GROMACS .gro file of C-alpha atoms in nm:
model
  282
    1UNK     CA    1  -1.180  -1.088   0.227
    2UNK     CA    2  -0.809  -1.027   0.168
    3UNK     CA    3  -0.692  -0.687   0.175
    4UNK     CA    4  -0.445  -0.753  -0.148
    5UNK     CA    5  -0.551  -0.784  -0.499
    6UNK     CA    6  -0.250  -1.000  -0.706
    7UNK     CA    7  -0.252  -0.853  -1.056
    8UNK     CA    8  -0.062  -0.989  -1.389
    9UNK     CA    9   0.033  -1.035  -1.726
   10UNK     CA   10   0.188  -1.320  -1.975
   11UNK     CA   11   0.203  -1.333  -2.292
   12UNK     CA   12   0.064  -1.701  -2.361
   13UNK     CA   13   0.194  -1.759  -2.710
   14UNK     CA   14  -0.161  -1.926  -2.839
   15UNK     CA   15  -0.382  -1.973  -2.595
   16UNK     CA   16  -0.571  -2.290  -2.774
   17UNK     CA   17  -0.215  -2.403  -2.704
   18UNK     CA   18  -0.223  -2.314  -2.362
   19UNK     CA   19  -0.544  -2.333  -2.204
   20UNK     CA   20  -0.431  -2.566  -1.994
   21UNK     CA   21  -0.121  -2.358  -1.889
   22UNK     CA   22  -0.316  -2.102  -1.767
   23UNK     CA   23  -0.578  -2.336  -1.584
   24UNK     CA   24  -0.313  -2.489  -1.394
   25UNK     CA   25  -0.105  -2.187  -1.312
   26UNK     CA   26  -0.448  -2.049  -1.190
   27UNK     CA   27  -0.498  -2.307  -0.976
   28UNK     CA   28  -0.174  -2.308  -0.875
   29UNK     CA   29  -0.200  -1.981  -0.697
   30UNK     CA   30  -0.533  -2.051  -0.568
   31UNK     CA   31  -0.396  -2.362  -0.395
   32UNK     CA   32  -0.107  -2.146  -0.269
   33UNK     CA   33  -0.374  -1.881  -0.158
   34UNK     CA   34  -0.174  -1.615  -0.375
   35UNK     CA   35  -0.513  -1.631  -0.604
   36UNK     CA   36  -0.455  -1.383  -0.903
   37UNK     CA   37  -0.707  -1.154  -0.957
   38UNK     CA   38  -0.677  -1.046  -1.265
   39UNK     CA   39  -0.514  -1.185  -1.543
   40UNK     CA   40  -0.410  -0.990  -1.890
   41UNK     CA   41  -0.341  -1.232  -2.184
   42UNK     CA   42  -0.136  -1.162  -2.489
   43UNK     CA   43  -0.101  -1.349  -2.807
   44UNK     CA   44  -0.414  -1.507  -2.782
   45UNK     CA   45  -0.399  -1.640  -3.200
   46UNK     CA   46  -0.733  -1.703  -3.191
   47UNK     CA   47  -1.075  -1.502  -3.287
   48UNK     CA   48  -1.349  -1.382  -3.070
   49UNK     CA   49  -1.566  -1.680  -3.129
   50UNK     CA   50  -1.311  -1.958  -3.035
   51UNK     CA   51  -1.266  -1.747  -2.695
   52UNK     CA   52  -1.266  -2.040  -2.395
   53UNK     CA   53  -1.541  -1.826  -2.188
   54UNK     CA   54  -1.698  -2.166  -2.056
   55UNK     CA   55  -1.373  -2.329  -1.954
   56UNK     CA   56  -1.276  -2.043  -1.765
   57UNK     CA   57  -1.623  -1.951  -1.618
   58UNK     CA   58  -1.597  -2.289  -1.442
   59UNK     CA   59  -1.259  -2.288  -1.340
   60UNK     CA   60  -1.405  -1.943  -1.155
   61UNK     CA   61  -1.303  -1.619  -1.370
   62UNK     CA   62  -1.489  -1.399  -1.590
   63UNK     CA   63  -1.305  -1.265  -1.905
   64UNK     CA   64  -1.311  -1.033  -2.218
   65UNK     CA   65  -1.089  -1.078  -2.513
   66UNK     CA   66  -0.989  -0.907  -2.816
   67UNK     CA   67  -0.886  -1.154  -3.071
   68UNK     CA   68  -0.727  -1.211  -3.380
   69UNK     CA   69  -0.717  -1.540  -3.600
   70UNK     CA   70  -0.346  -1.651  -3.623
   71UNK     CA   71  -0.194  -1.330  -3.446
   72UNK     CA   72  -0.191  -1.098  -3.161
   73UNK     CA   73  -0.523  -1.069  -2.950
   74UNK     CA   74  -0.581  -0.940  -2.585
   75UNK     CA   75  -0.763  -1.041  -2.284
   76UNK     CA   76  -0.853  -0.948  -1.919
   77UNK     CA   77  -0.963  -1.246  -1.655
   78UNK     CA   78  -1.062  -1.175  -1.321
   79UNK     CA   79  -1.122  -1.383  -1.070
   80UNK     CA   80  -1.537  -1.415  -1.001
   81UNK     CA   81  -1.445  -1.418  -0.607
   82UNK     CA   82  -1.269  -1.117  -0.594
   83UNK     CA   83  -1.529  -0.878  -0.753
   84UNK     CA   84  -1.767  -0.657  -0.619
   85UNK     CA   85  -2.111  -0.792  -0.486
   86UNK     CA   86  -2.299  -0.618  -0.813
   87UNK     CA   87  -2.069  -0.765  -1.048
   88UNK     CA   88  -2.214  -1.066  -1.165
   89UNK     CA   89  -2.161  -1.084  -1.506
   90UNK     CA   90  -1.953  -0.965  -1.790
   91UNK     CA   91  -2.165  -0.656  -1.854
   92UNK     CA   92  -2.122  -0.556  -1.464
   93UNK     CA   93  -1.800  -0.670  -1.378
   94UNK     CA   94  -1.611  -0.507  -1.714
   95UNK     CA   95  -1.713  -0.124  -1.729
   96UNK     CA   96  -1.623   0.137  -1.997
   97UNK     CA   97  -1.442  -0.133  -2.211
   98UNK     CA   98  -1.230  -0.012  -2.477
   99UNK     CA   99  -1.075  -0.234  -2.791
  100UNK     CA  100  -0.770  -0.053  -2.952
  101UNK     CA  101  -0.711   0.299  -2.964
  102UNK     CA  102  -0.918   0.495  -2.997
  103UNK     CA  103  -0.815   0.755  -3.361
  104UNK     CA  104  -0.551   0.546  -3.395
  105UNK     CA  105  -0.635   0.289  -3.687
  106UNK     CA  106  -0.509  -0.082  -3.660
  107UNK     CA  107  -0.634  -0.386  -3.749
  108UNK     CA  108  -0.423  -0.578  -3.517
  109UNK     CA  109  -0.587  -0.595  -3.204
  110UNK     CA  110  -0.328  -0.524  -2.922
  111UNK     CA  111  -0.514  -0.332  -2.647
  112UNK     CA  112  -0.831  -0.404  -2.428
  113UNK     CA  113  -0.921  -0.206  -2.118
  114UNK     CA  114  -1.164  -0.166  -1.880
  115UNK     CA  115  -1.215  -0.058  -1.557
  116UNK     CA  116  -1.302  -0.352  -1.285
  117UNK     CA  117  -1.472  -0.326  -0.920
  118UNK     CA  118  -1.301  -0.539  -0.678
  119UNK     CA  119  -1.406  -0.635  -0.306
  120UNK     CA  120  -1.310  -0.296  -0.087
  121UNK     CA  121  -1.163  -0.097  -0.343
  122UNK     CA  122  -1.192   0.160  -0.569
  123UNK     CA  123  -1.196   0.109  -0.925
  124UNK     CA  124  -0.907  -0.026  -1.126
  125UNK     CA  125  -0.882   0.006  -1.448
  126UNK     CA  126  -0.696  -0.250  -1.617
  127UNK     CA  127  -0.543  -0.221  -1.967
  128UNK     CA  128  -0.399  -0.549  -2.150
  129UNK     CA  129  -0.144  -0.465  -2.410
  130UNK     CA  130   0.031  -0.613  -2.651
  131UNK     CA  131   0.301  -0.390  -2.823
  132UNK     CA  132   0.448  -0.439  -3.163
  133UNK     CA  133   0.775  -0.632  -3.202
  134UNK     CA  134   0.897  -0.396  -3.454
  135UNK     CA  135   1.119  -0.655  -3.630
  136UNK     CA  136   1.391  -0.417  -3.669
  137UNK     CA  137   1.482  -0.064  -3.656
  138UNK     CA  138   1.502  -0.046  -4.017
  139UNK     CA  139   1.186  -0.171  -4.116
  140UNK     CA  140   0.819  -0.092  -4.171
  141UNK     CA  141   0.694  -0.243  -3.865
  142UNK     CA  142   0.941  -0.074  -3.615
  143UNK     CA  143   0.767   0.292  -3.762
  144UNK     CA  144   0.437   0.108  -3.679
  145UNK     CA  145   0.551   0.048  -3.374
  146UNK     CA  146   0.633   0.356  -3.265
  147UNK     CA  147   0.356   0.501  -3.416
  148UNK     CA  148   0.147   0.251  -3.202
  149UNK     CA  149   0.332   0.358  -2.920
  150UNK     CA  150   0.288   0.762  -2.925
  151UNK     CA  151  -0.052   0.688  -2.981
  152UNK     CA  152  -0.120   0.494  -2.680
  153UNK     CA  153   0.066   0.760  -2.508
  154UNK     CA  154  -0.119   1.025  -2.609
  155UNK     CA  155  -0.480   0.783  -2.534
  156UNK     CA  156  -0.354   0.740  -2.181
  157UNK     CA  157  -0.299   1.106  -2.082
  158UNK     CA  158  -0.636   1.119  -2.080
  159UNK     CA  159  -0.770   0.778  -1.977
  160UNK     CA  160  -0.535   0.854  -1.629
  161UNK     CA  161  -0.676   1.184  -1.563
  162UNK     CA  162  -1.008   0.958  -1.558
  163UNK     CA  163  -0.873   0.691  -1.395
  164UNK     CA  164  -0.636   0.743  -1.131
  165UNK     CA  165  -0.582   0.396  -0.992
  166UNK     CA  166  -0.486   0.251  -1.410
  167UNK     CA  167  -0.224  -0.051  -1.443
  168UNK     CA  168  -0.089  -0.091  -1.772
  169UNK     CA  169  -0.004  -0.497  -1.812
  170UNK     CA  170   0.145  -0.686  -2.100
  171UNK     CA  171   0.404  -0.762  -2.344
  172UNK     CA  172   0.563  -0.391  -2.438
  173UNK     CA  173   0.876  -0.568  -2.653
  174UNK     CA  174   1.092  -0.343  -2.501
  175UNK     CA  175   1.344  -0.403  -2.228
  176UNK     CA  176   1.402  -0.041  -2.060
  177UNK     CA  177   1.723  -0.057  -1.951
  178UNK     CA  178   2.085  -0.282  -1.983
  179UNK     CA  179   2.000  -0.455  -1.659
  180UNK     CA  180   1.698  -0.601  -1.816
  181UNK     CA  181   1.928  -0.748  -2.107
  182UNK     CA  182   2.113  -1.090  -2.065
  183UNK     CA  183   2.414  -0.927  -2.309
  184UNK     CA  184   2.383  -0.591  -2.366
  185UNK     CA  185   2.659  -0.584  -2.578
  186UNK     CA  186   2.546  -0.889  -2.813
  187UNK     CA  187   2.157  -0.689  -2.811
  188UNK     CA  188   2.311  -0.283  -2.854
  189UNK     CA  189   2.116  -0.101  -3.164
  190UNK     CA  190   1.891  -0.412  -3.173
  191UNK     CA  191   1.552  -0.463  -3.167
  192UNK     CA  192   1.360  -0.391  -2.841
  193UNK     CA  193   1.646  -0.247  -2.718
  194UNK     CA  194   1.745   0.056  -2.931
  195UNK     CA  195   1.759   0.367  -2.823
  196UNK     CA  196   1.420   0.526  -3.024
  197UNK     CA  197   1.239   0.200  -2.815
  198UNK     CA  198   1.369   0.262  -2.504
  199UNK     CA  199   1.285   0.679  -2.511
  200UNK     CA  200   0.922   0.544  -2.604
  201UNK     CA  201   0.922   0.371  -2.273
  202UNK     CA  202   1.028   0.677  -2.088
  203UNK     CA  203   0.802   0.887  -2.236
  204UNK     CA  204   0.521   0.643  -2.116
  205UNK     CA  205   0.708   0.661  -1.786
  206UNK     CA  206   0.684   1.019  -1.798
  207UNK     CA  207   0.281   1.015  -1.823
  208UNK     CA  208   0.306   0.937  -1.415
  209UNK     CA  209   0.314   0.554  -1.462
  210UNK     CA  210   0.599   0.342  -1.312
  211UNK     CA  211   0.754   0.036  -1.369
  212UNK     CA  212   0.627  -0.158  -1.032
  213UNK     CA  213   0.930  -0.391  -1.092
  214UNK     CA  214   1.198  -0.126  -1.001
  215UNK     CA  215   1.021  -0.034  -0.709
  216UNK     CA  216   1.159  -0.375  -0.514
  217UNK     CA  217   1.553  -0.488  -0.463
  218UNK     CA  218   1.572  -0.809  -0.765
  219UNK     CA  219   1.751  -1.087  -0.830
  220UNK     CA  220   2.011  -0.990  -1.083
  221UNK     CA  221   2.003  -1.106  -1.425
  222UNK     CA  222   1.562  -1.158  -1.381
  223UNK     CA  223   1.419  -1.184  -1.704
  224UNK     CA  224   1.015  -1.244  -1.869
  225UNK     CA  225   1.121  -1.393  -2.200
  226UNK     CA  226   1.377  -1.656  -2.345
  227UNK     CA  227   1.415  -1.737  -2.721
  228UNK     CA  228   1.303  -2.109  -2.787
  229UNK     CA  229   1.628  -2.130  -2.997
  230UNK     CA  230   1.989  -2.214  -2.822
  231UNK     CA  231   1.833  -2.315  -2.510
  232UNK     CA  232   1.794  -1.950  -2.445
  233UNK     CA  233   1.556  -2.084  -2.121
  234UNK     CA  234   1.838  -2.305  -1.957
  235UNK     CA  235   2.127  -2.013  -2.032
  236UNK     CA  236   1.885  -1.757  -1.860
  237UNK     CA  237   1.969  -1.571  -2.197
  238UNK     CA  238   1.656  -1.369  -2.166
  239UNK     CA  239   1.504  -1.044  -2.163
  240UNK     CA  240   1.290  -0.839  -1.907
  241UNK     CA  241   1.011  -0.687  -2.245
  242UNK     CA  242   0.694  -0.784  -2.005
  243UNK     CA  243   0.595  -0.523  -1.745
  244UNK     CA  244   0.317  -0.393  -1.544
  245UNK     CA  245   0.325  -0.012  -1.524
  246UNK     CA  246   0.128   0.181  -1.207
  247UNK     CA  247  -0.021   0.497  -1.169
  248UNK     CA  248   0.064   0.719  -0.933
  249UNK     CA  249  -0.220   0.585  -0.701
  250UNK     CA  250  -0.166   0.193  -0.695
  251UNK     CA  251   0.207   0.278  -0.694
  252UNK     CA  252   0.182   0.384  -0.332
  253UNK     CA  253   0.026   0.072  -0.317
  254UNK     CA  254   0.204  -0.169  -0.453
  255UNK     CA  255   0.368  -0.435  -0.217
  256UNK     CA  256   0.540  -0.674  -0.396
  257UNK     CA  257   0.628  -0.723  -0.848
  258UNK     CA  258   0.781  -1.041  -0.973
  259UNK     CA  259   0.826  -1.312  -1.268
  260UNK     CA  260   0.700  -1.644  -1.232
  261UNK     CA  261   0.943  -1.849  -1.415
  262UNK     CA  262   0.773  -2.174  -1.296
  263UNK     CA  263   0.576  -2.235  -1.612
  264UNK     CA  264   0.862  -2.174  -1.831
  265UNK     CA  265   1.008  -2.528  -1.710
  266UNK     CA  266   0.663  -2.663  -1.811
  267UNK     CA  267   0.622  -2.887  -2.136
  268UNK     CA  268   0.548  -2.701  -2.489
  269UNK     CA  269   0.578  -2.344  -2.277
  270UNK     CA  270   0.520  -2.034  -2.379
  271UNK     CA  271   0.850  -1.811  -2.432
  272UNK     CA  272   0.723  -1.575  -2.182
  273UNK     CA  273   0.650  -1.639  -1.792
  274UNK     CA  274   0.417  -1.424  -1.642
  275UNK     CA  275   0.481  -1.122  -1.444
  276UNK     CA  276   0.260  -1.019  -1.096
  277UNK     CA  277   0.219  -0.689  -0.839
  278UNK     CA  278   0.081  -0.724  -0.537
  279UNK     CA  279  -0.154  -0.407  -0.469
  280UNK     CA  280  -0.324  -0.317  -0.116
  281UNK     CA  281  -0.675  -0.197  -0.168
  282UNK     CA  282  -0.630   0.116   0.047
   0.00000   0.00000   0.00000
């Protein structure tokens, strides 16, 4: 039994797409024995029923999933290995599961938590999140989104006095800071950059959480997400919008946070590589 758990987040862009993605990078970190442990999923595009349970039972993870025909949808997979002796199914190894939040009224389906028992720790719970792009900031669906967002902040002041050891993982469409911008000047007033975006982030800063990124010395110019368009991938003209944010409990414990840009170089990838902490169980 290892005493690290490897945590993380990607936003898959389809996941009937890329199934197969996600089985190999899975395996890939097994074979490394840097095994991820538990895996949130954004953008699944697909609904509940079409949900590849089997496929990932047997490649050894248990999952829940959120989903959405055509857009957004949210998952959590853990890793069957890694889970408490009485977890042995979906019922016992996903506990107090919440879809969306709660008195906040959405269709879209963009959150999923629920807390998880892992070998020699205490719980976790995990929350898989998928924020609103927003489009722009002078449009209907930036207001949405941060409406979306003040609601989840207000949903997780309470859910962390709860939960002390809470990771929030996913796609937040928001890069916090310059640093996390390819050309600030080209992105300034834009779209998950503006200022109104960026104070959202803060304020969910604020609640106690922290970006388990900044906690390490990084490679400048280390980005999540490229634009398919002008070979953003091969310019590295990217963004850092995918994070995993720590309470103040697993940020004591946090040993390592990074982006795997590996499947990005992969055929028909998704836009966004996935993003990992390292957390020691006590």
């Amino acid at each position: 039994m290892t005493d690290l758990i490897r945590i993380a987040a990607w936003n898959v862009n389809s996941l009937k797409v890329r199934l197969p993605q996600v089985l190999r990078w899975l395996q890939d970190q097994e074979n490394a024995k840097k095994p991820i442990d538990a895996l949130c999923l954004q953008e699944l595009k697909l609904t509940d029923d079409k949900y590849p349970h089997r496929e990932l039972e047997a490649a050894g993870y248990l999952s829940i999933a959120a989903g959405q025909k055509t857009y957004n949808g949210v998952a959590i997979v853990v890793r069957k290995a890694a889970l408490a002796s009485l977890a042995t199914d979906h019922e016992t190894s996903f506990l107090k599961t919440t879809r969306n939040i709660p008195n906040f009224e959405d269709e879209q389906q963009r959150i999923l938590a629920a807390t998880v028992c892992f070998n020699g720790m205490q719980p976790l719970r995990i929350i898989s999140a998928y924020f609103p792009n927003g489009q722009s900031p002078d449009s209907d669906k930036f207001v949405y989104k941060l409406a979306w967002i003040n609601a989840l902040q207000e949903w997780l002041t309470s859910e962390m006095m709860q939960h002390p050891q809470l990771a929030l993982l996913g796609d937040f469409n928001i890069a916090p800071t310059d640093v996390d911008v390819h050309d600030p000047k080209a992105w300034e007033g834009q779209n998950l950059v503006s200022p109104a975006e960026r104070d959202a982030f803060q304020k969910l800063i604020s609640l106690g959480l922290t970006d388990s990124f900044r906690l390490f010395e990084q490679a400048p110019k280390t980005y999540s997400w490229w634009d398919y368009r002008m070979m953003g991938f091969r310019r590295n003209a990217g963004l850092r919008i995918d994070h995993i944010l720590l309470s103040e409990a697993l940020k004591e414990k946090c040993a390592a946070s990074v982006v795997d840009k590996t499947p990005r170089t992969w055929e028909q990838p998704s836009d966004h590589a996935p993003v990992i902490a390292q957390i020691k169980k006590a």
